[in-house]
Amino acid sequence: MTIQMFQMSWRPQYRSSKFRNVYGKVANREHCFDGIPITKNVHDNHFCAVNAKFLAIVTESAGGGSFLVIPLEQTGRIEPNYPKVCGHQGNVLDIKWNPFIENIIASCSEDTSVRIWEIPEGGLKRNMTEAVLELFGHSRRVGLVEWHPTTNNILFSAGYDYKVLIWNLDIGEPVKMIDCHTDVILCMSFNTDGSLLSTTCKDKKLRVIEPRSGKVLQEASCKNHRVNRVVFLGNVKRLLTTGVSRWNTRQIALWDQEDLAMPLIEEEIDGLSGLLFPFYDADTHMLYLAGKGDGNIRYYEISTEKPYLNYLMEFRSPAPQKGLGVMPKHGLDVSACEVFRFYKLVTLKGLIEPISMIVPRRSETYQEDIYPMTPGIEPALTPDEWLSGMNRDPVLMSLKEGYKKASKVVFKAPIREKKSVVVNGIDLLENVPPRTENELLRMFFRQQDEIRRLKDELSQKDIRIRQLQLELKNLRNSPKNN
């Protein structure tokens, strides 16, 4: 009997997984979005954001930056004169929907601003140029925005000034500044309750940060694995990064978030040069890897025991993707056993193509095992609660009844005066040497306006001084003083 058991242990283990046969299904052409002038900007972002109501795509535009917001049901060809959100003075670099208020979207731009837009029900009827909030705090262009996953109205922005600002949109001001990076921040990712922030940076370091204090809890210098993107793997205390090996091959690495001294595993993917975007679904424990500039999406199942990463399959397509938007869970079609949905940007065709990841099931009933309770559209905390040090897990919802419930949260823009922005005792708007010609020109015109204003002020003061001198002279010469 003992010999038999010994022999059996040598057999290769067969993993039984309900996600073994997940496949990617591309939407029919009439369910795609066509005729969209997708931005040609080479910034490594997705340029696309999607929620259960709208699809937003950054577009190519002459002068300033703009993006389209299209209701999801409005598929097919989009007219060239379709209304845009076009209030930025520079290219739009990132857009993100508020996870709790479905018609609020944040954008950031080369014009150094972050803006908050309120999209009317049913989408835009005319161009939108007025944001509900304009946030100025960065001294250089702003490359990334991220909403806090459990707290309403807390927004993070990362700029080319190497700073991460935390904005409290209840007051429309930056309330914290994370100033530990020595180069451009490439990616930001939160853990499940938003108590930790992980970043990758051009200085080749991976960091785990306590966002409220700005304290770096863990730091890895990635010499053999040049990190590009990072994602927290739910609440299993693991991080996954994508990057480039010393031989210039695409690579992924798995890390213990409490010890970044060495990765748990590193795995070569292929020899292609495009960036690898990681997406993690905590409900199914599935990791998706999509290559920028190629049409493939590989997917894996993550486990807490070795080998940690279990390769499932690869979705292949000849059309290269520039970026990918991801539908939140409550916007999926549970009747089709859809567990993930991408919106793929195909620049050459001006096309946005939905790709559904489907678990093949014969039964028509609701599949409880592939749809656990999932983070919903109710925030768990207010900005003041989170800033005071509270952490709380996301408020969960069931997808069983289909998605009908509307969020009770409403966005109210604060009324503010324009003034200097001081965080940690530093005025963020004071002059910083420009790096690009555009920045130099923008700064030049800003200074010209300031000089003109100061000259006017000076001449007004001169006139006032002369008037006061005359009045003084008159008082001295009046008969009463003699």
CSV table of C-alpha atoms in Angstrom, one decimal:
chain,number,residue,atom,x,y,z
A,1,MET,CA,0.0,0.0,0.0
A,2,THR,CA,2.8,2.4,0.9
A,3,ILE,CA,4.5,1.7,-2.4
A,4,GLN,CA,1.3,2.5,-4.4
A,5,MET,CA,0.9,5.8,-2.6
A,6,PHE,CA,4.5,6.7,-3.4
A,7,GLN,CA,4.1,5.8,-7.0
A,8,MET,CA,0.9,7.9,-7.3
A,9,SER,CA,2.6,11.0,-6.0
A,10,TRP,CA,4.9,10.9,-9.0
A,11,ARG,CA,2.1,11.2,-11.5
A,12,PRO,CA,1.6,14.7,-13.0
A,13,GLN,CA,-1.2,16.5,-11.1
A,14,TYR,CA,-4.2,17.4,-13.2
A,15,ARG,CA,-5.7,20.7,-12.1
A,16,SER,CA,-9.5,20.8,-12.3
A,17,SER,CA,-10.5,24.4,-12.9
A,18,LYS,CA,-13.9,25.8,-13.8
A,19,PHE,CA,-12.1,28.5,-15.8
A,20,ARG,CA,-10.1,26.0,-17.9
A,21,ASN,CA,-12.2,26.5,-20.9
A,22,VAL,CA,-12.9,30.3,-20.7
A,23,TYR,CA,-12.9,31.7,-24.3
A,24,GLY,CA,-12.9,35.2,-25.8
A,25,LYS,CA,-15.8,36.2,-28.0
A,26,VAL,CA,-15.6,39.3,-30.2
A,27,ALA,CA,-18.8,41.3,-30.6
A,28,ASN,CA,-20.5,41.5,-34.0
A,29,ARG,CA,-19.6,44.5,-36.1
A,30,GLU,CA,-22.9,46.2,-35.4
A,31,HIS,CA,-22.2,46.0,-31.7
A,32,CYS,CA,-18.8,47.7,-32.1
A,33,PHE,CA,-18.1,51.5,-32.1
A,34,ASP,CA,-16.8,52.6,-35.5
A,35,GLY,CA,-15.5,55.8,-37.1
A,36,ILE,CA,-13.7,57.0,-33.9
A,37,PRO,CA,-10.6,59.2,-34.4
A,38,ILE,CA,-8.6,57.4,-31.6
A,39,THR,CA,-5.7,59.5,-30.3
A,40,LYS,CA,-2.3,58.8,-31.9
A,41,ASN,CA,-0.5,59.8,-28.6
A,42,VAL,CA,2.3,57.4,-27.7
A,43,HIS,CA,1.8,57.8,-23.9
A,44,ASP,CA,1.5,54.3,-22.4
A,45,ASN,CA,-2.1,54.5,-21.2
A,46,HIS,CA,-5.4,52.9,-22.2
A,47,PHE,CA,-7.0,56.1,-23.5
A,48,CYS,CA,-10.4,54.4,-22.8
A,49,ALA,CA,-12.7,54.1,-19.8
A,50,VAL,CA,-16.0,52.3,-19.6
A,51,ASN,CA,-18.8,51.8,-17.0
A,52,ALA,CA,-22.3,50.3,-17.2
A,53,LYS,CA,-23.6,53.4,-18.9
A,54,PHE,CA,-20.9,55.0,-21.0
A,55,LEU,CA,-17.8,54.4,-23.1
A,56,ALA,CA,-15.2,57.2,-23.1
A,57,ILE,CA,-12.3,57.4,-25.6
A,58,VAL,CA,-9.5,59.9,-25.9
A,59,THR,CA,-9.5,61.3,-29.5
A,60,GLU,CA,-7.1,63.0,-31.9
A,61,SER,CA,-7.8,66.7,-31.9
A,62,ALA,CA,-6.1,69.9,-33.2
A,63,GLY,CA,-5.3,72.2,-30.4
A,64,GLY,CA,-6.1,71.1,-26.9
A,65,GLY,CA,-7.3,67.7,-25.8
A,66,SER,CA,-10.7,66.0,-26.1
A,67,PHE,CA,-12.5,62.8,-25.5
A,68,LEU,CA,-15.7,61.2,-26.6
A,69,VAL,CA,-18.4,59.9,-24.3
A,70,ILE,CA,-20.8,57.5,-26.0
A,71,PRO,CA,-23.8,55.7,-24.3
A,72,LEU,CA,-23.2,52.0,-24.5
A,73,GLU,CA,-26.3,51.2,-26.4
A,74,GLN,CA,-25.3,53.7,-29.2
A,75,THR,CA,-23.2,51.2,-31.2
A,76,GLY,CA,-22.3,51.3,-34.8
A,77,ARG,CA,-20.8,54.2,-36.8
A,78,ILE,CA,-20.1,57.4,-34.8
A,79,GLU,CA,-20.6,60.7,-36.8
A,80,PRO,CA,-17.4,62.9,-37.3
A,81,ASN,CA,-19.2,65.8,-35.7
A,82,TYR,CA,-20.3,63.8,-32.6
A,83,PRO,CA,-20.0,66.1,-29.5
A,84,LYS,CA,-16.8,65.9,-27.4
A,85,VAL,CA,-15.6,66.8,-24.0
A,86,CYS,CA,-13.0,69.4,-25.0
A,87,GLY,CA,-12.0,71.8,-22.2
A,88,HIS,CA,-8.3,70.9,-21.8
A,89,GLN,CA,-5.6,73.1,-23.4
A,90,GLY,CA,-3.3,70.1,-23.9
A,91,ASN,CA,-3.5,66.5,-24.9
A,92,VAL,CA,-5.6,64.3,-22.5
A,93,LEU,CA,-3.4,61.6,-21.1
A,94,ASP,CA,-5.8,59.6,-18.9
A,95,ILE,CA,-9.5,59.3,-18.1
A,96,LYS,CA,-11.3,57.3,-15.3
A,97,TRP,CA,-15.0,57.0,-14.4
A,98,ASN,CA,-15.9,57.5,-10.8
A,99,PRO,CA,-16.7,54.0,-9.4
A,100,PHE,CA,-19.7,55.2,-7.4
A,101,ILE,CA,-21.3,58.0,-9.5
A,102,GLU,CA,-21.7,56.7,-13.1
A,103,ASN,CA,-21.9,60.1,-14.9
A,104,ILE,CA,-18.7,61.6,-13.3
A,105,ILE,CA,-15.4,61.2,-15.1
A,106,ALA,CA,-11.9,62.5,-14.2
A,107,SER,CA,-9.4,63.5,-16.9
A,108,CYS,CA,-5.8,64.7,-16.7
A,109,SER,CA,-3.7,66.4,-19.3
A,110,GLU,CA,-0.5,67.9,-20.6
A,111,ASP,CA,-1.9,71.3,-19.5
A,112,THR,CA,-1.0,70.3,-15.9
A,113,SER,CA,-4.6,70.1,-14.8
A,114,VAL,CA,-7.0,67.4,-13.6
A,115,ARG,CA,-10.7,68.0,-14.4
A,116,ILE,CA,-13.9,66.5,-13.2
A,117,TRP,CA,-16.8,66.3,-15.7
A,118,GLU,CA,-20.5,65.6,-15.2
A,119,ILE,CA,-22.0,63.8,-18.2
A,120,PRO,CA,-25.7,64.5,-18.7
A,121,GLU,CA,-28.2,61.5,-18.7
A,122,GLY,CA,-28.3,60.0,-22.3
A,123,GLY,CA,-24.8,61.5,-23.2
A,124,LEU,CA,-23.7,64.8,-24.7
A,125,LYS,CA,-25.9,66.8,-27.1
A,126,ARG,CA,-23.2,69.5,-27.7
A,127,ASN,CA,-19.5,70.0,-27.0
A,128,MET,CA,-18.7,70.2,-23.3
A,129,THR,CA,-16.0,72.8,-22.4
A,130,GLU,CA,-16.9,73.6,-18.7
A,131,ALA,CA,-15.7,71.1,-16.1
A,132,VAL,CA,-17.5,70.9,-12.7
A,133,LEU,CA,-14.1,71.1,-11.1
A,134,GLU,CA,-10.7,72.2,-12.4
A,135,LEU,CA,-7.8,71.0,-10.2
A,136,PHE,CA,-4.4,72.7,-10.4
A,137,GLY,CA,-1.6,71.4,-8.2
A,138,HIS,CA,0.9,69.8,-10.5
A,139,SER,CA,3.7,71.9,-12.0
A,140,ARG,CA,4.1,69.6,-15.0
A,141,ARG,CA,1.8,67.5,-17.2
A,142,VAL,CA,-0.4,64.9,-15.3
A,143,GLY,CA,-0.1,61.4,-16.7
A,144,LEU,CA,-2.3,59.3,-14.4
A,145,VAL,CA,-5.5,59.5,-12.4
A,146,GLU,CA,-7.0,56.8,-10.1
A,147,TRP,CA,-10.1,56.9,-7.9
A,148,HIS,CA,-9.9,55.4,-4.4
A,149,PRO,CA,-11.6,52.0,-4.5
A,150,THR,CA,-13.7,52.3,-1.4
A,151,THR,CA,-14.0,56.0,-0.6
A,152,ASN,CA,-16.2,58.5,-2.4
A,153,ASN,CA,-14.6,61.7,-3.8
A,154,ILE,CA,-11.0,60.8,-3.2
A,155,LEU,CA,-8.9,61.0,-6.4
A,156,PHE,CA,-5.2,60.3,-6.9
A,157,SER,CA,-3.2,62.0,-9.7
A,158,ALA,CA,0.4,61.4,-10.7
A,159,GLY,CA,2.4,64.1,-12.6
A,160,TYR,CA,5.7,64.5,-14.4
A,161,ASP,CA,6.8,66.5,-11.4
A,162,TYR,CA,7.2,63.1,-9.8
A,163,LYS,CA,4.5,63.8,-7.2
A,164,VAL,CA,1.3,62.0,-6.4
A,165,LEU,CA,-1.5,64.3,-5.2
A,166,ILE,CA,-4.5,63.1,-3.2
A,167,TRP,CA,-7.5,65.3,-3.9
A,168,ASN,CA,-10.6,65.6,-1.7
A,169,LEU,CA,-13.3,66.5,-4.2
A,170,ASP,CA,-15.7,67.5,-1.4
A,171,ILE,CA,-13.5,70.6,-1.0
A,172,GLY,CA,-11.8,70.6,-4.4
A,173,GLU,CA,-8.3,70.7,-2.9
A,174,PRO,CA,-5.3,68.5,-2.7
A,175,VAL,CA,-5.0,67.2,0.9
A,176,LYS,CA,-1.9,65.0,0.7
A,177,MET,CA,1.2,64.8,-1.4
A,178,ILE,CA,3.3,61.7,-1.9
A,179,ASP,CA,6.8,62.8,-2.7
A,180,CYS,CA,9.0,59.7,-2.6
A,181,HIS,CA,9.6,59.1,-6.4
A,182,THR,CA,12.7,60.2,-8.2
A,183,ASP,CA,11.3,59.9,-11.8
A,184,VAL,CA,8.1,59.6,-13.7
A,185,ILE,CA,5.4,57.4,-12.1
A,186,LEU,CA,4.3,54.8,-14.6
A,187,CYS,CA,1.4,53.0,-12.8
A,188,MET,CA,-0.6,53.1,-9.6
A,189,SER,CA,-2.6,50.3,-8.1
A,190,PHE,CA,-4.6,49.9,-4.8
A,191,ASN,CA,-5.2,46.9,-2.6
A,192,THR,CA,-8.9,45.9,-2.0
A,193,ASP,CA,-9.7,48.3,0.8
A,194,GLY,CA,-7.5,51.1,-0.5
A,195,SER,CA,-5.2,51.2,2.5
A,196,LEU,CA,-2.1,50.5,0.4
A,197,LEU,CA,-0.9,52.0,-2.9
A,198,SER,CA,1.6,50.3,-5.1
A,199,THR,CA,3.6,52.3,-7.8
A,200,THR,CA,6.0,51.5,-10.6
A,201,CYS,CA,8.4,54.3,-11.6
A,202,LYS,CA,10.9,55.1,-14.3
A,203,ASP,CA,13.6,54.9,-11.6
A,204,LYS,CA,13.2,51.1,-11.9
A,205,LYS,CA,11.7,50.8,-8.4
A,206,LEU,CA,8.5,49.1,-7.2
A,207,ARG,CA,7.1,50.6,-4.1
A,208,VAL,CA,4.3,49.8,-1.6
A,209,ILE,CA,3.2,53.1,0.1
A,210,GLU,CA,0.8,54.0,2.9
A,211,PRO,CA,-1.0,56.7,1.0
A,212,ARG,CA,-2.2,58.9,3.9
A,213,SER,CA,1.3,59.3,5.4
A,214,GLY,CA,3.2,58.9,2.2
A,215,LYS,CA,5.5,56.4,4.0
A,216,VAL,CA,7.2,53.8,1.8
A,217,LEU,CA,6.6,50.4,3.5
A,218,GLN,CA,8.4,48.3,0.9
A,219,GLU,CA,10.7,49.0,-2.0
A,220,ALA,CA,12.3,46.8,-4.7
A,221,SER,CA,15.1,47.9,-7.0
A,222,CYS,CA,14.3,45.9,-10.1
A,223,LYS,CA,17.6,45.4,-11.9
A,224,ASN,CA,16.8,42.1,-13.7
A,225,HIS,CA,13.1,42.9,-14.2
A,226,ARG,CA,12.5,46.4,-15.4
A,227,VAL,CA,9.0,47.1,-14.1
A,228,ASN,CA,6.4,48.8,-16.1
A,229,ARG,CA,3.0,48.0,-14.6
A,230,VAL,CA,1.8,46.7,-11.3
A,231,VAL,CA,-1.5,45.3,-10.0
A,232,PHE,CA,-2.5,44.1,-6.5
A,233,LEU,CA,-3.9,40.6,-6.6
A,234,GLY,CA,-7.0,41.2,-4.5
A,235,ASN,CA,-6.4,40.6,-0.8
A,236,VAL,CA,-4.0,37.7,-1.0
A,237,LYS,CA,-1.0,40.0,-0.2
A,238,ARG,CA,0.5,39.5,-3.6
A,239,LEU,CA,1.6,41.9,-6.3
A,240,LEU,CA,2.1,41.2,-10.0
A,241,THR,CA,4.3,43.3,-12.2
A,242,THR,CA,4.9,43.3,-15.9
A,243,GLY,CA,8.2,44.5,-17.4
A,244,VAL,CA,11.3,43.7,-19.4
A,245,SER,CA,14.0,41.3,-18.6
A,246,ARG,CA,17.8,42.0,-19.0
A,247,TRP,CA,17.5,40.3,-22.4
A,248,ASN,CA,14.7,42.6,-23.5
A,249,THR,CA,12.0,39.9,-23.4
A,250,ARG,CA,8.6,40.6,-21.9
A,251,GLN,CA,8.3,39.2,-18.4
A,252,ILE,CA,6.0,39.0,-15.4
A,253,ALA,CA,6.9,38.8,-11.8
A,254,LEU,CA,5.0,37.8,-8.7
A,255,TRP,CA,5.8,39.5,-5.3
A,256,ASP,CA,4.9,39.2,-1.7
A,257,GLN,CA,3.7,42.7,-0.8
A,258,GLU,CA,5.3,42.4,2.7
A,259,ASP,CA,8.7,41.5,1.4
A,260,LEU,CA,9.9,42.9,-2.0
A,261,ALA,CA,13.5,41.7,-1.5
A,262,MET,CA,13.0,39.1,-4.3
A,263,PRO,CA,10.1,38.2,-6.5
A,264,LEU,CA,8.4,34.8,-5.7
A,265,ILE,CA,8.6,33.9,-9.4
A,266,GLU,CA,9.6,35.5,-12.7
A,267,GLU,CA,8.3,34.2,-16.0
A,268,GLU,CA,9.3,35.1,-19.5
A,269,ILE,CA,6.4,35.7,-21.8
A,270,ASP,CA,7.8,36.4,-25.3
A,271,GLY,CA,10.3,38.5,-27.2
A,272,LEU,CA,7.8,41.2,-28.4
A,273,SER,CA,8.5,44.8,-27.5
A,274,GLY,CA,5.1,46.2,-26.7
A,275,LEU,CA,4.1,47.0,-23.1
A,276,LEU,CA,2.2,44.2,-21.2
A,277,PHE,CA,-1.0,45.5,-19.5
A,278,PRO,CA,-2.1,43.3,-16.5
A,279,PHE,CA,-5.8,43.0,-15.5
A,280,TYR,CA,-6.8,41.0,-12.4
A,281,ASP,CA,-10.3,39.7,-11.6
A,282,ALA,CA,-10.4,39.0,-7.8
A,283,ASP,CA,-13.7,37.2,-8.1
A,284,THR,CA,-12.4,34.5,-10.4
A,285,HIS,CA,-8.7,34.8,-9.5
A,286,MET,CA,-7.9,35.2,-13.1
A,287,LEU,CA,-5.1,37.3,-14.5
A,288,TYR,CA,-5.3,38.7,-18.1
A,289,LEU,CA,-2.2,39.9,-19.9
A,290,ALA,CA,-2.7,42.1,-23.0
A,291,GLY,CA,0.2,43.3,-25.2
A,292,LYS,CA,0.2,46.8,-26.5
A,293,GLY,CA,0.7,46.7,-30.3
A,294,ASP,CA,-0.3,43.0,-30.6
A,295,GLY,CA,-3.7,41.4,-30.6
A,296,ASN,CA,-3.2,38.7,-28.0
A,297,ILE,CA,-4.7,38.4,-24.5
A,298,ARG,CA,-3.2,35.6,-22.4
A,299,TYR,CA,-5.0,34.5,-19.3
A,300,TYR,CA,-4.0,32.6,-16.1
A,301,GLU,CA,-5.5,31.4,-12.9
A,302,ILE,CA,-3.7,32.6,-9.7
A,303,SER,CA,-3.4,30.4,-6.7
A,304,THR,CA,-1.8,30.9,-3.3
A,305,GLU,CA,0.3,27.8,-3.5
A,306,LYS,CA,3.1,27.0,-6.0
A,307,PRO,CA,3.3,27.3,-8.9
A,308,TYR,CA,1.1,30.4,-8.2
A,309,LEU,CA,0.5,31.1,-11.9
A,310,ASN,CA,-1.5,28.5,-13.9
A,311,TYR,CA,-1.7,29.3,-17.6
A,312,LEU,CA,-5.2,28.8,-19.1
A,313,MET,CA,-5.3,29.9,-22.7
A,314,GLU,CA,-4.7,32.7,-25.1
A,315,PHE,CA,-7.2,34.9,-27.1
A,316,ARG,CA,-5.6,35.7,-30.4
A,317,SER,CA,-6.5,38.4,-32.9
A,318,PRO,CA,-4.6,39.9,-35.9
A,319,ALA,CA,-5.7,43.5,-35.1
A,320,PRO,CA,-3.2,45.2,-32.7
A,321,GLN,CA,-4.6,46.9,-29.6
A,322,LYS,CA,-3.6,50.4,-28.5
A,323,GLY,CA,-5.3,50.1,-25.2
A,324,LEU,CA,-8.2,48.3,-23.4
A,325,GLY,CA,-11.1,49.5,-21.3
A,326,VAL,CA,-12.6,47.1,-18.8
A,327,MET,CA,-16.3,46.9,-17.9
A,328,PRO,CA,-17.0,46.9,-14.1
A,329,LYS,CA,-18.5,43.6,-12.9
A,330,HIS,CA,-22.1,45.0,-12.5
A,331,GLY,CA,-22.2,45.8,-16.2
A,332,LEU,CA,-21.5,42.2,-17.4
A,333,ASP,CA,-24.1,39.9,-19.0
A,334,VAL,CA,-24.5,37.2,-16.3
A,335,SER,CA,-27.0,35.3,-18.4
A,336,ALA,CA,-24.3,34.6,-21.0
A,337,CYS,CA,-21.8,33.5,-18.2
A,338,GLU,CA,-19.6,36.5,-19.1
A,339,VAL,CA,-16.9,37.0,-16.4
A,340,PHE,CA,-14.8,39.8,-18.0
A,341,ARG,CA,-15.3,42.3,-20.9
A,342,PHE,CA,-12.6,44.3,-22.7
A,343,TYR,CA,-13.2,47.3,-25.0
A,344,LYS,CA,-10.3,47.1,-27.5
A,345,LEU,CA,-9.0,50.2,-29.3
A,346,VAL,CA,-8.0,49.4,-32.8
A,347,THR,CA,-6.4,52.7,-34.0
A,348,LEU,CA,-5.9,51.8,-37.7
A,349,LYS,CA,-9.6,51.0,-38.2
A,350,GLY,CA,-10.9,53.8,-35.8
A,351,LEU,CA,-12.7,50.9,-34.1
A,352,ILE,CA,-13.7,50.0,-30.5
A,353,GLU,CA,-14.3,46.2,-30.3
A,354,PRO,CA,-15.9,44.6,-27.2
A,355,ILE,CA,-14.4,41.2,-26.3
A,356,SER,CA,-16.3,39.1,-23.8
A,357,MET,CA,-14.6,36.4,-21.8
A,358,ILE,CA,-17.1,33.6,-21.3
A,359,VAL,CA,-17.3,30.5,-19.2
A,360,PRO,CA,-19.0,27.8,-21.3
A,361,ARG,CA,-22.0,26.4,-19.4
A,362,ARG,CA,-25.0,24.5,-20.6
A,363,SER,CA,-27.4,25.6,-17.9
A,364,GLU,CA,-29.5,28.7,-18.4
A,365,THR,CA,-29.7,29.4,-14.6
A,366,TYR,CA,-27.6,31.9,-12.6
A,367,GLN,CA,-24.1,30.4,-12.0
A,368,GLU,CA,-23.5,31.2,-8.3
A,369,ASP,CA,-20.0,29.7,-8.3
A,370,ILE,CA,-18.6,32.1,-10.9
A,371,TYR,CA,-20.3,35.2,-9.6
A,372,PRO,CA,-19.5,35.6,-5.9
A,373,MET,CA,-20.5,38.9,-4.1
A,374,THR,CA,-18.5,41.7,-5.7
A,375,PRO,CA,-17.6,45.3,-5.0
A,376,GLY,CA,-20.7,47.4,-5.9
A,377,ILE,CA,-21.5,51.1,-6.5
A,378,GLU,CA,-21.9,52.2,-2.8
A,379,PRO,CA,-18.9,53.8,-1.2
A,380,ALA,CA,-17.8,52.4,2.2
A,381,LEU,CA,-16.3,55.6,3.5
A,382,THR,CA,-16.5,59.4,3.3
A,383,PRO,CA,-13.4,61.4,2.4
A,384,ASP,CA,-13.1,62.6,6.1
A,385,GLU,CA,-13.4,59.1,7.4
A,386,TRP,CA,-10.7,57.8,5.2
A,387,LEU,CA,-8.4,60.8,5.7
A,388,SER,CA,-8.8,60.3,9.5
A,389,GLY,CA,-7.2,56.8,9.2
A,390,MET,CA,-10.3,54.5,8.8
A,391,ASN,CA,-10.1,51.5,6.4
A,392,ARG,CA,-13.1,49.5,5.3
A,393,ASP,CA,-13.6,46.8,2.7
A,394,PRO,CA,-15.8,47.5,-0.3
A,395,VAL,CA,-19.6,47.3,0.0
A,396,LEU,CA,-20.4,44.1,-1.8
A,397,MET,CA,-23.4,43.4,-4.1
A,398,SER,CA,-24.8,40.3,-5.8
A,399,LEU,CA,-25.2,40.1,-9.5
A,400,LYS,CA,-28.0,37.6,-9.3
A,401,GLU,CA,-30.9,40.0,-9.9
A,402,GLY,CA,-29.1,41.6,-12.9
A,403,TYR,CA,-27.8,45.2,-12.5
A,404,LYS,CA,-30.7,47.6,-11.8
A,405,LYS,CA,-29.9,49.4,-8.7
A,406,ALA,CA,-28.8,53.0,-9.1
A,407,SER,CA,-26.3,54.6,-6.8
A,408,LYS,CA,-27.6,57.0,-4.2
A,409,VAL,CA,-24.4,59.1,-4.3
A,410,VAL,CA,-24.6,62.5,-6.0
A,411,PHE,CA,-21.7,64.7,-6.9
A,412,LYS,CA,-21.7,68.3,-5.5
A,413,ALA,CA,-19.0,70.6,-6.8
A,414,PRO,CA,-17.5,72.8,-4.0
A,415,ILE,CA,-17.4,76.6,-4.5
A,416,ARG,CA,-13.8,77.8,-4.4
A,417,GLU,CA,-11.7,80.8,-4.8
A,418,LYS,CA,-8.6,80.6,-7.0
A,419,LYS,CA,-5.5,80.7,-4.7
A,420,SER,CA,-2.1,79.2,-4.2
A,421,VAL,CA,-2.1,75.4,-3.6
A,422,VAL,CA,0.0,74.6,-0.5
A,423,VAL,CA,0.5,70.9,0.5
A,424,ASN,CA,3.1,69.8,3.1
A,425,GLY,CA,4.2,73.5,3.3
A,426,ILE,CA,5.1,73.7,-0.4
A,427,ASP,CA,3.3,75.9,-2.9
A,428,LEU,CA,2.7,73.5,-5.8
A,429,LEU,CA,2.0,76.3,-8.3
A,430,GLU,CA,5.3,78.2,-7.8
A,431,ASN,CA,7.5,78.3,-10.9
A,432,VAL,CA,9.4,75.2,-11.9
A,433,PRO,CA,11.8,75.1,-14.9
A,434,PRO,CA,10.0,73.9,-18.0
A,435,ARG,CA,11.1,70.7,-19.8
A,436,THR,CA,9.4,70.9,-23.2
A,437,GLU,CA,8.9,73.6,-25.8
A,438,ASN,CA,5.1,73.5,-25.1
A,439,GLU,CA,5.7,73.9,-21.4
A,440,LEU,CA,8.1,76.8,-22.1
A,441,LEU,CA,5.5,78.6,-24.3
A,442,ARG,CA,2.7,78.0,-21.9
A,443,MET,CA,4.8,79.4,-19.0
A,444,PHE,CA,6.0,82.3,-21.2
A,445,PHE,CA,2.4,83.4,-22.0
A,446,ARG,CA,1.3,82.9,-18.4
A,447,GLN,CA,4.2,85.1,-17.2
A,448,GLN,CA,3.3,87.7,-19.9
A,449,ASP,CA,-0.2,87.9,-18.5
A,450,GLU,CA,1.1,88.2,-15.0
A,451,ILE,CA,3.6,91.0,-16.0
A,452,ARG,CA,0.7,92.9,-17.8
A,453,ARG,CA,-1.5,92.5,-14.7
A,454,LEU,CA,1.3,93.7,-12.3
A,455,LYS,CA,2.1,96.7,-14.6
A,456,ASP,CA,-1.6,97.7,-14.5
A,457,GLU,CA,-1.6,97.3,-10.7
A,458,LEU,CA,1.5,99.4,-10.4
A,459,SER,CA,0.2,102.2,-12.5
A,460,GLN,CA,-3.0,102.2,-10.5
A,461,LYS,CA,-1.0,102.4,-7.3
A,462,ASP,CA,1.1,105.3,-8.8
A,463,ILE,CA,-2.0,107.3,-9.5
A,464,ARG,CA,-3.3,106.6,-6.0
A,465,ILE,CA,0.0,107.7,-4.4
A,466,ARG,CA,-0.1,110.9,-6.4
A,467,GLN,CA,-3.7,111.6,-5.3
A,468,LEU,CA,-2.7,111.0,-1.6
A,469,GLN,CA,0.4,113.2,-1.9
A,470,LEU,CA,-1.8,116.0,-3.3
A,471,GLU,CA,-4.4,115.6,-0.5
A,472,LEU,CA,-1.6,115.7,2.1
A,473,LYS,CA,-0.2,118.9,0.5
A,474,ASN,CA,-3.6,120.5,0.5
A,475,LEU,CA,-4.0,119.6,4.2
A,476,ARG,CA,-0.7,121.1,5.1
A,477,ASN,CA,-1.5,124.3,3.1
A,478,SER,CA,-5.0,124.8,4.5
A,479,PRO,CA,-5.6,127.9,6.7
A,480,LYS,CA,-6.5,125.7,9.8
A,481,ASN,CA,-2.9,124.4,10.0
A,482,ASN,CA,-1.4,127.9,9.9
